[in-house]
mmCIF file of C-alpha atoms in Angstrom:
data_model
loop_
_atom_site.group_PDB
_atom_site.id
_atom_site.type_symbol
_atom_site.label_atom_id
_atom_site.label_comp_id
_atom_site.label_asym_id
_atom_site.label_seq_id
_atom_site.Cartn_x
_atom_site.Cartn_y
_atom_site.Cartn_z
ATOM 1 C CA MET A 243 89.220 73.632 -5.156
ATOM 2 C CA GLU A 244 86.651 73.462 -2.385
ATOM 3 C CA LYS A 245 84.701 76.689 -2.118
ATOM 4 C CA LYS A 246 85.003 78.564 1.148
ATOM 5 C CA SER A 247 81.804 78.671 3.128
ATOM 6 C CA PHE A 248 80.688 82.072 4.365
ATOM 7 C CA ARG A 249 78.245 82.855 7.114
ATOM 8 C CA SER A 250 77.748 86.484 8.030
ATOM 9 C CA ALA A 251 78.254 87.423 11.656
ATOM 10 C CA TYR A 252 74.901 89.204 11.747
ATOM 11 C CA ARG A 253 72.958 85.995 11.177
ATOM 12 C CA SER A 254 74.414 84.438 14.318
ATOM 13 C CA THR A 255 73.744 87.646 16.238
ATOM 14 C CA TYR A 256 70.149 87.573 15.022
ATOM 15 C CA GLU A 257 69.671 83.905 15.923
ATOM 16 C CA GLN A 258 70.969 84.587 19.425
ATOM 17 C CA GLY A 259 68.245 87.203 19.860
ATOM 18 C CA LEU A 260 70.726 90.045 20.391
ATOM 19 C CA PHE A 261 69.325 92.606 17.955
ATOM 20 C CA PRO A 262 66.592 94.060 20.220
ATOM 21 C CA GLY A 263 69.166 94.933 22.871
ATOM 22 C CA LEU A 264 71.570 96.425 20.330
ATOM 23 C CA ILE A 265 68.798 98.520 18.773
ATOM 24 C CA ALA A 266 67.611 99.796 22.154
ATOM 25 C CA GLU A 267 71.140 100.768 23.189
ATOM 26 C CA ALA A 268 71.848 102.453 19.868
ATOM 27 C CA GLU A 269 68.573 104.419 19.895
ATOM 28 C CA ALA A 270 69.293 105.541 23.464
ATOM 29 C CA ARG A 271 72.339 107.305 22.036
ATOM 30 C CA LEU A 272 70.078 109.447 19.876
ATOM 31 C CA LYS A 273 68.662 111.222 22.938
ATOM 32 C CA PRO A 274 70.890 113.056 23.689
ATOM 33 C CA CYS A 275 72.882 112.193 20.583
ATOM 34 C CA SER A 276 76.268 110.722 21.465
ATOM 35 C CA LEU A 277 76.703 108.442 18.454
ATOM 36 C CA CYS A 278 79.878 110.056 17.144
ATOM 37 C CA PRO A 279 82.767 112.044 18.636
ATOM 38 C CA ARG A 280 80.879 115.322 18.050
ATOM 39 C CA GLN A 281 78.652 114.522 21.057
ATOM 40 C CA CYS A 282 76.087 117.095 19.870
ATOM 41 C CA GLY A 283 73.557 116.169 22.559
ATOM 42 C CA VAL A 284 70.448 116.914 20.462
ATOM 43 C CA ASP A 285 67.284 114.815 20.695
ATOM 44 C CA ARG A 286 67.220 113.069 17.331
ATOM 45 C CA LEU A 287 64.315 110.877 18.409
ATOM 46 C CA ALA A 288 62.268 114.088 18.407
ATOM 47 C CA GLY A 289 63.675 115.177 15.041
ATOM 48 C CA GLU A 290 66.307 117.594 16.354
ATOM 49 C CA THR A 291 69.507 117.804 14.318
ATOM 50 C CA GLY A 292 73.121 118.467 15.224
ATOM 51 C CA PHE A 293 76.339 118.771 13.230
ATOM 52 C CA CYS A 294 75.379 116.009 10.772
ATOM 53 C CA ARG A 295 71.907 117.527 10.237
ATOM 54 C CA SER A 296 70.281 114.080 10.512
ATOM 55 C CA GLY A 297 67.074 113.385 12.416
ATOM 56 C CA TYR A 298 65.505 110.055 13.291
ATOM 57 C CA LEU A 299 64.545 108.452 9.977
ATOM 58 C CA PRO A 300 67.295 107.096 7.708
ATOM 59 C CA GLU A 301 67.988 109.282 4.675
ATOM 60 C CA ILE A 302 69.261 107.835 1.413
ATOM 61 C CA SER A 303 70.684 109.646 -1.591
ATOM 62 C CA SER A 304 70.945 106.665 -3.938
ATOM 63 C CA TYR A 305 71.595 102.943 -4.060
ATOM 64 C CA GLY A 306 72.623 100.317 -6.575
ATOM 65 C CA PRO A 307 75.456 98.060 -7.788
ATOM 66 C CA HIS A 308 78.702 100.053 -7.766
ATOM 67 C CA PHE A 309 81.798 99.110 -9.746
ATOM 68 C CA GLY A 310 84.111 101.900 -8.621
ATOM 69 C CA GLU A 311 84.938 100.447 -5.215
ATOM 70 C CA GLU A 312 87.957 98.311 -4.285
ATOM 71 C CA ARG A 313 88.437 95.141 -6.333
ATOM 72 C CA PRO A 314 87.721 92.748 -3.438
ATOM 73 C CA LEU A 315 84.333 94.417 -2.982
ATOM 74 C CA VAL A 316 83.296 94.775 -6.621
ATOM 75 C CA GLY A 317 83.944 91.335 -8.119
ATOM 76 C CA ARG A 318 81.789 90.533 -11.141
ATOM 77 C CA TYR A 319 78.430 91.906 -9.986
ATOM 78 C CA GLY A 320 79.357 95.007 -8.033
ATOM 79 C CA SER A 321 79.188 96.249 -4.475
ATOM 80 C CA GLY A 322 75.647 97.022 -3.325
ATOM 81 C CA THR A 323 76.166 100.601 -2.225
ATOM 82 C CA ILE A 324 73.652 102.579 -0.191
ATOM 83 C CA PHE A 325 74.672 106.239 -0.109
ATOM 84 C CA LEU A 326 73.382 107.662 3.156
ATOM 85 C CA THR A 327 72.754 111.390 3.252
ATOM 86 C CA HIS A 328 74.820 113.844 5.351
ATOM 87 C CA CYS A 329 78.090 113.246 7.201
ATOM 88 C CA ASN A 330 79.669 113.933 10.581
ATOM 89 C CA LEU A 331 82.743 115.425 8.902
ATOM 90 C CA ALA A 332 82.960 118.638 6.905
ATOM 91 C CA CYS A 333 85.737 117.928 4.411
ATOM 92 C CA VAL A 334 86.172 120.956 2.163
ATOM 93 C CA PHE A 335 87.311 118.693 -0.696
ATOM 94 C CA CYS A 336 84.473 116.145 -0.446
ATOM 95 C CA GLN A 337 83.760 114.520 -3.797
ATOM 96 C CA ASN A 338 80.226 113.720 -2.629
ATOM 97 C CA ASN A 339 79.554 117.324 -1.658
ATOM 98 C CA GLU A 340 75.942 117.252 -2.831
ATOM 99 C CA ILE A 341 75.178 114.341 -0.513
ATOM 100 C CA SER A 342 77.337 115.084 2.518
ATOM 101 C CA HIS A 343 77.120 118.889 2.676
ATOM 102 C CA ARG A 344 73.968 119.812 0.784
ATOM 103 C CA GLY A 345 71.798 116.954 1.990
ATOM 104 C CA GLU A 346 70.773 115.488 -1.367
ATOM 105 C CA GLY A 347 68.512 112.552 -0.587
ATOM 106 C CA GLU A 348 65.243 111.729 1.134
ATOM 107 C CA ALA A 349 64.017 110.051 4.284
ATOM 108 C CA VAL A 350 62.770 106.476 3.989
ATOM 109 C CA SER A 351 60.843 104.255 6.351
ATOM 110 C CA PHE A 352 62.567 101.349 8.050
ATOM 111 C CA GLU A 353 60.510 98.981 5.898
ATOM 112 C CA GLN A 354 61.780 100.699 2.751
ATOM 113 C CA PHE A 355 65.332 100.549 4.081
ATOM 114 C CA SER A 356 65.030 96.776 4.581
ATOM 115 C CA ARG A 357 63.607 96.301 1.078
ATOM 116 C CA ILE A 358 66.504 98.252 -0.447
ATOM 117 C CA MET A 359 68.952 95.868 1.210
ATOM 118 C CA LEU A 360 67.146 92.860 -0.238
ATOM 119 C CA ARG A 361 66.903 94.403 -3.713
ATOM 120 C CA LEU A 362 70.665 94.828 -3.848
ATOM 121 C CA GLN A 363 71.204 91.227 -2.832
ATOM 122 C CA GLU A 364 68.658 90.098 -5.428
ATOM 123 C CA ALA A 365 70.582 92.118 -8.037
ATOM 124 C CA GLY A 366 73.554 89.839 -7.378
ATOM 125 C CA CYS A 367 75.707 92.311 -5.446
ATOM 126 C CA HIS A 368 78.510 90.671 -3.482
ATOM 127 C CA ASN A 369 77.850 92.755 -0.368
ATOM 128 C CA LEU A 370 75.841 95.619 1.113
ATOM 129 C CA ASN A 371 78.016 98.712 1.311
ATOM 130 C CA PHE A 372 76.701 101.421 3.668
ATOM 131 C CA VAL A 373 78.432 104.657 2.658
ATOM 132 C CA THR A 374 78.844 107.207 5.512
ATOM 133 C CA PRO A 375 76.923 105.098 8.066
ATOM 134 C CA THR A 376 78.310 106.663 11.265
ATOM 135 C CA HIS A 377 75.345 108.913 12.007
ATOM 136 C CA PHE A 378 72.785 106.243 11.061
ATOM 137 C CA VAL A 379 74.009 103.251 13.071
ATOM 138 C CA PRO A 380 70.739 102.855 15.051
ATOM 139 C CA GLN A 381 68.692 103.070 11.869
ATOM 140 C CA ILE A 382 70.774 100.392 10.143
ATOM 141 C CA LEU A 383 70.458 98.097 13.144
ATOM 142 C CA LYS A 384 66.699 98.665 13.279
ATOM 143 C CA ALA A 385 66.201 97.854 9.573
ATOM 144 C CA LEU A 386 68.391 94.746 9.496
ATOM 145 C CA PRO A 387 66.181 92.171 11.309
ATOM 146 C CA ALA A 388 63.372 92.388 8.730
ATOM 147 C CA ALA A 389 65.898 91.944 5.917
ATOM 148 C CA ILE A 390 67.520 88.997 7.699
ATOM 149 C CA GLU A 391 64.120 87.345 8.205
ATOM 150 C CA GLN A 392 63.527 87.639 4.456
ATOM 151 C CA GLY A 393 66.811 86.008 3.513
ATOM 152 C CA LEU A 394 69.610 88.566 3.689
ATOM 153 C CA THR A 395 72.956 86.709 3.693
ATOM 154 C CA VAL A 396 75.626 88.842 1.960
ATOM 155 C CA PRO A 397 78.445 90.528 3.930
ATOM 156 C CA LEU A 398 77.840 94.006 5.335
ATOM 157 C CA VAL A 399 80.397 96.766 4.684
ATOM 158 C CA TYR A 400 80.828 99.761 7.020
ATOM 159 C CA ASN A 401 82.204 102.414 4.629
ATOM 160 C CA THR A 402 83.185 105.339 6.839
ATOM 161 C CA GLY A 403 85.243 108.518 6.975
ATOM 162 C CA GLY A 404 86.895 107.124 10.074
ATOM 163 C CA TYR A 405 85.442 109.630 12.561
ATOM 164 C CA ASP A 406 83.736 106.979 14.673
ATOM 165 C CA ALA A 407 83.272 106.601 18.418
ATOM 166 C CA VAL A 408 84.620 103.316 19.776
ATOM 167 C CA GLU A 409 81.541 102.987 22.024
ATOM 168 C CA THR A 410 79.289 102.997 18.949
ATOM 169 C CA LEU A 411 81.528 100.631 16.996
ATOM 170 C CA ARG A 412 81.266 98.117 19.835
ATOM 171 C CA LEU A 413 77.534 97.872 19.139
ATOM 172 C CA LEU A 414 78.439 96.573 15.679
ATOM 173 C CA ASP A 415 80.619 93.707 16.889
ATOM 174 C CA GLY A 416 78.974 90.658 15.364
ATOM 175 C CA VAL A 417 76.964 92.728 12.871
ATOM 176 C CA PHE A 418 79.340 94.107 10.238
ATOM 177 C CA ASP A 419 81.647 91.754 8.384
ATOM 178 C CA ILE A 420 83.882 94.283 6.620
ATOM 179 C CA TYR A 421 85.140 97.650 7.817
ATOM 180 C CA LEU A 422 86.175 100.131 5.121
ATOM 181 C CA PRO A 423 87.424 103.281 6.908
ATOM 182 C CA ASP A 424 89.289 106.265 5.530
ATOM 183 C CA TYR A 425 92.489 107.226 7.280
ATOM 184 C CA LYS A 426 92.404 110.879 6.272
ATOM 185 C CA TYR A 427 94.888 112.711 8.475
ATOM 186 C CA THR A 428 97.544 112.183 11.109
ATOM 187 C CA ARG A 429 97.822 115.811 12.253
ATOM 188 C CA GLY A 430 95.122 117.594 14.222
ATOM 189 C CA GLU A 431 95.709 121.043 12.780
ATOM 190 C CA VAL A 432 95.204 119.706 9.252
ATOM 191 C CA ALA A 433 92.053 117.817 10.259
ATOM 192 C CA ALA A 434 90.729 120.976 11.934
ATOM 193 C CA ARG A 435 91.395 123.145 8.886
ATOM 194 C CA TYR A 436 89.929 120.830 6.281
ATOM 195 C CA SER A 437 87.301 118.744 8.137
ATOM 196 C CA GLN A 438 86.475 120.684 11.323
ATOM 197 C CA ALA A 439 87.709 117.730 13.386
ATOM 198 C CA PRO A 440 90.870 118.586 15.345
ATOM 199 C CA ASP A 441 90.667 115.297 17.265
ATOM 200 C CA TYR A 442 90.447 113.194 14.090
ATOM 201 C CA PRO A 443 93.917 111.591 14.455
ATOM 202 C CA GLU A 444 93.160 110.282 17.956
ATOM 203 C CA VAL A 445 89.632 109.215 17.001
ATOM 204 C CA VAL A 446 90.568 107.351 13.826
ATOM 205 C CA THR A 447 93.450 105.427 15.376
ATOM 206 C CA ALA A 448 91.227 104.224 18.229
ATOM 207 C CA ALA A 449 88.511 103.311 15.695
ATOM 208 C CA LEU A 450 90.961 101.381 13.508
ATOM 209 C CA LYS A 451 92.117 99.330 16.481
ATOM 210 C CA GLU A 452 88.527 98.485 17.424
ATOM 211 C CA MET A 453 87.583 97.573 13.846
ATOM 212 C CA HIS A 454 90.588 95.292 13.528
ATOM 213 C CA ARG A 455 89.834 93.708 16.903
ATOM 214 C CA GLN A 456 86.383 92.781 15.636
ATOM 215 C CA VAL A 457 87.114 91.470 12.143
ATOM 216 C CA GLY A 458 90.901 91.068 11.734
ATOM 217 C CA ASP A 459 92.806 91.303 8.454
ATOM 218 C CA LEU A 460 90.889 91.135 5.180
ATOM 219 C CA ASP A 461 89.881 87.595 4.201
ATOM 220 C CA LEU A 462 89.119 86.820 0.548
ATOM 221 C CA ASP A 463 87.358 83.844 -1.006
ATOM 222 C CA GLU A 464 88.844 81.787 -3.846
ATOM 223 C CA GLU A 465 87.523 84.335 -6.364
ATOM 224 C CA GLY A 466 89.187 87.251 -4.588
ATOM 225 C CA ILE A 467 85.953 88.608 -3.093
ATOM 226 C CA ALA A 468 86.117 90.029 0.427
ATOM 227 C CA CYS A 469 84.282 88.017 3.078
ATOM 228 C CA ARG A 470 85.440 89.616 6.308
ATOM 229 C CA GLY A 471 88.074 91.960 7.653
ATOM 230 C CA LEU A 472 89.550 95.450 7.575
ATOM 231 C CA LEU A 473 90.304 97.400 4.404
ATOM 232 C CA VAL A 474 91.805 100.877 4.894
ATOM 233 C CA ARG A 475 91.623 103.760 2.421
ATOM 234 C CA HIS A 476 94.209 106.524 2.399
ATOM 235 C CA LEU A 477 93.748 109.441 0.002
ATOM 236 C CA VAL A 478 97.128 110.973 -0.804
ATOM 237 C CA LEU A 479 96.889 114.766 -0.547
ATOM 238 C CA PRO A 480 99.134 117.498 -1.997
ATOM 239 C CA GLU A 481 102.190 118.528 0.018
ATOM 240 C CA GLY A 482 101.929 115.512 2.305
ATOM 241 C CA LEU A 483 98.912 116.962 4.132
ATOM 242 C CA ALA A 484 97.410 113.517 4.760
ATOM 243 C CA GLY A 485 100.466 112.486 6.771
ATOM 244 C CA THR A 486 101.066 109.374 4.690
ATOM 245 C CA GLN A 487 104.312 108.363 6.367
ATOM 246 C CA GLU A 488 102.792 108.514 9.860
ATOM 247 C CA ALA A 489 99.620 106.749 8.687
ATOM 248 C CA MET A 490 101.500 103.852 7.110
ATOM 249 C CA HIS A 491 103.733 103.545 10.166
ATOM 250 C CA PHE A 492 100.690 103.314 12.440
ATOM 251 C CA LEU A 493 98.985 100.689 10.295
ATOM 252 C CA ALA A 494 102.099 98.531 10.130
ATOM 253 C CA ARG A 495 103.048 98.842 13.800
ATOM 254 C CA GLU A 496 99.705 99.176 15.589
ATOM 255 C CA ILE A 497 97.322 97.240 13.316
ATOM 256 C CA SER A 498 99.067 94.664 11.100
ATOM 257 C CA THR A 499 101.561 94.488 8.256
ATOM 258 C CA ASP A 500 98.884 92.330 6.585
ATOM 259 C CA THR A 501 96.485 95.293 6.494
ATOM 260 C CA TYR A 502 94.896 95.720 3.066
ATOM 261 C CA VAL A 503 95.529 99.365 2.127
ATOM 262 C CA ASN A 504 94.039 101.221 -0.807
ATOM 263 C CA LEU A 505 96.379 104.120 -1.589
ATOM 264 C CA MET A 506 94.284 106.507 -3.655
ATOM 265 C CA ASP A 507 95.766 108.925 -6.184
ATOM 266 C CA GLN A 508 92.540 110.439 -7.481
ATOM 267 C CA TYR A 509 92.489 113.574 -5.330
ATOM 268 C CA ARG A 510 91.181 116.570 -7.250
ATOM 269 C CA PRO A 511 90.070 120.001 -6.056
ATOM 270 C CA CYS A 512 86.305 119.991 -5.643
ATOM 271 C CA GLY A 513 83.657 120.784 -3.066
ATOM 272 C CA ASP A 514 84.545 123.980 -1.205
ATOM 273 C CA VAL A 515 88.334 124.106 -1.614
ATOM 274 C CA PRO A 516 89.459 127.774 -1.385
ATOM 275 C CA PRO A 517 91.368 129.096 -4.434
ATOM 276 C CA ASP A 518 94.466 129.871 -2.363
ATOM 277 C CA SER A 519 94.563 126.485 -0.583
ATOM 278 C CA PRO A 520 97.440 124.022 -1.058
ATOM 279 C CA LEU A 521 94.649 121.573 -1.846
ATOM 280 C CA ASN A 522 93.750 123.521 -4.968
ATOM 281 C CA ARG A 523 95.697 121.159 -7.263
ATOM 282 C CA ARG A 524 95.983 117.471 -8.056
ATOM 283 C CA ILE A 525 98.816 115.441 -6.568
ATOM 284 C CA THR A 526 101.906 114.863 -8.700
ATOM 285 C CA ARG A 527 103.155 111.518 -9.938
ATOM 286 C CA SER A 528 106.163 111.966 -7.679
ATOM 287 C CA GLU A 529 103.971 112.524 -4.609
ATOM 288 C CA PHE A 530 102.089 109.311 -5.252
ATOM 289 C CA LYS A 531 105.234 107.285 -5.905
ATOM 290 C CA THR A 532 106.566 108.568 -2.595
ATOM 291 C CA ALA A 533 103.383 107.409 -0.842
ATOM 292 C CA VAL A 534 103.751 103.907 -2.309
ATOM 293 C CA ARG A 535 107.411 103.789 -1.302
ATOM 294 C CA LEU A 536 106.563 104.838 2.251
ATOM 295 C CA ALA A 537 103.884 102.151 2.569
ATOM 296 C CA ARG A 538 106.192 99.427 1.300
ATOM 297 C CA GLY A 539 108.994 100.728 3.488
ATOM 298 C CA GLU A 540 106.853 100.100 6.543
ATOM 299 C CA GLY A 541 106.388 96.471 5.551
ATOM 300 C CA LEU A 542 102.842 96.789 4.203
ATOM 301 C CA TRP A 543 102.454 94.453 1.232
ATOM 302 C CA ARG A 544 98.710 94.281 0.521
ATOM 303 C CA ILE A 545 98.650 97.627 -1.262
ATOM 304 C CA ASP A 546 96.052 98.457 -3.869
ATOM 305 C CA PHE A 547 96.267 101.510 -6.132
ATOM 306 C CA GLU A 548 93.470 103.678 -7.515
#
């Protein structure tokens, strides 16, 4: 079998000389900050912080080959994850609470950021996986050219909570190869209660449409490794709080029945879940089976389970 050839979108964007303009436009959104739907309006170029508590320099908690991601990302040598510090959501059940809420990590220079990308590629990772990148889009764009000049070629993964502004995502058209968003909620009151984001349902659906417009359905090579496309995560919550039926209906009708969906059953109470919350328990086997049935009932067939 002839091996599929892969050429990352960002290399063409770099060769066309488009990065300086993208970087300038992205950095302009840091003063006042309008990168995400929060629209905090702080001057991050001067070190001011808003909801996400991030300033100008990129902050990293950890990085390395990761084997706990979706199968098309992990392959044999792992996904090269870069865990960026902080988050623009405030999920009470966050499993990365130390990173997202408590700010575990440290600022790095742009040169260090570029070297980290290259180290992960040199380690054999199949891709670079930027975890919670929303609030650091300008910093990623600024660090990429140096890495590209030194031989970066692997696909880039935008691993997000789904609370992304379409205007910012448009800056990434021709940069990221794979979008890996969460689809957390379909009801605003639930998103407000558990993530302080009442507009999450409207924001995430617009973001999903833009991501799919850019990269299409997930494309795999002959070894089953993701090259390009959209891969959606949906964490099943107790008592149907994630709105699984509505989420699967949207993906099938508004995105594509060929959407690759990771239905996740690993919810557990952690982070800052109140003792009296309906989220203070794991999901049941029946709840997860129902989620799978709902996804299949909508015509979605590329369903992965965790």
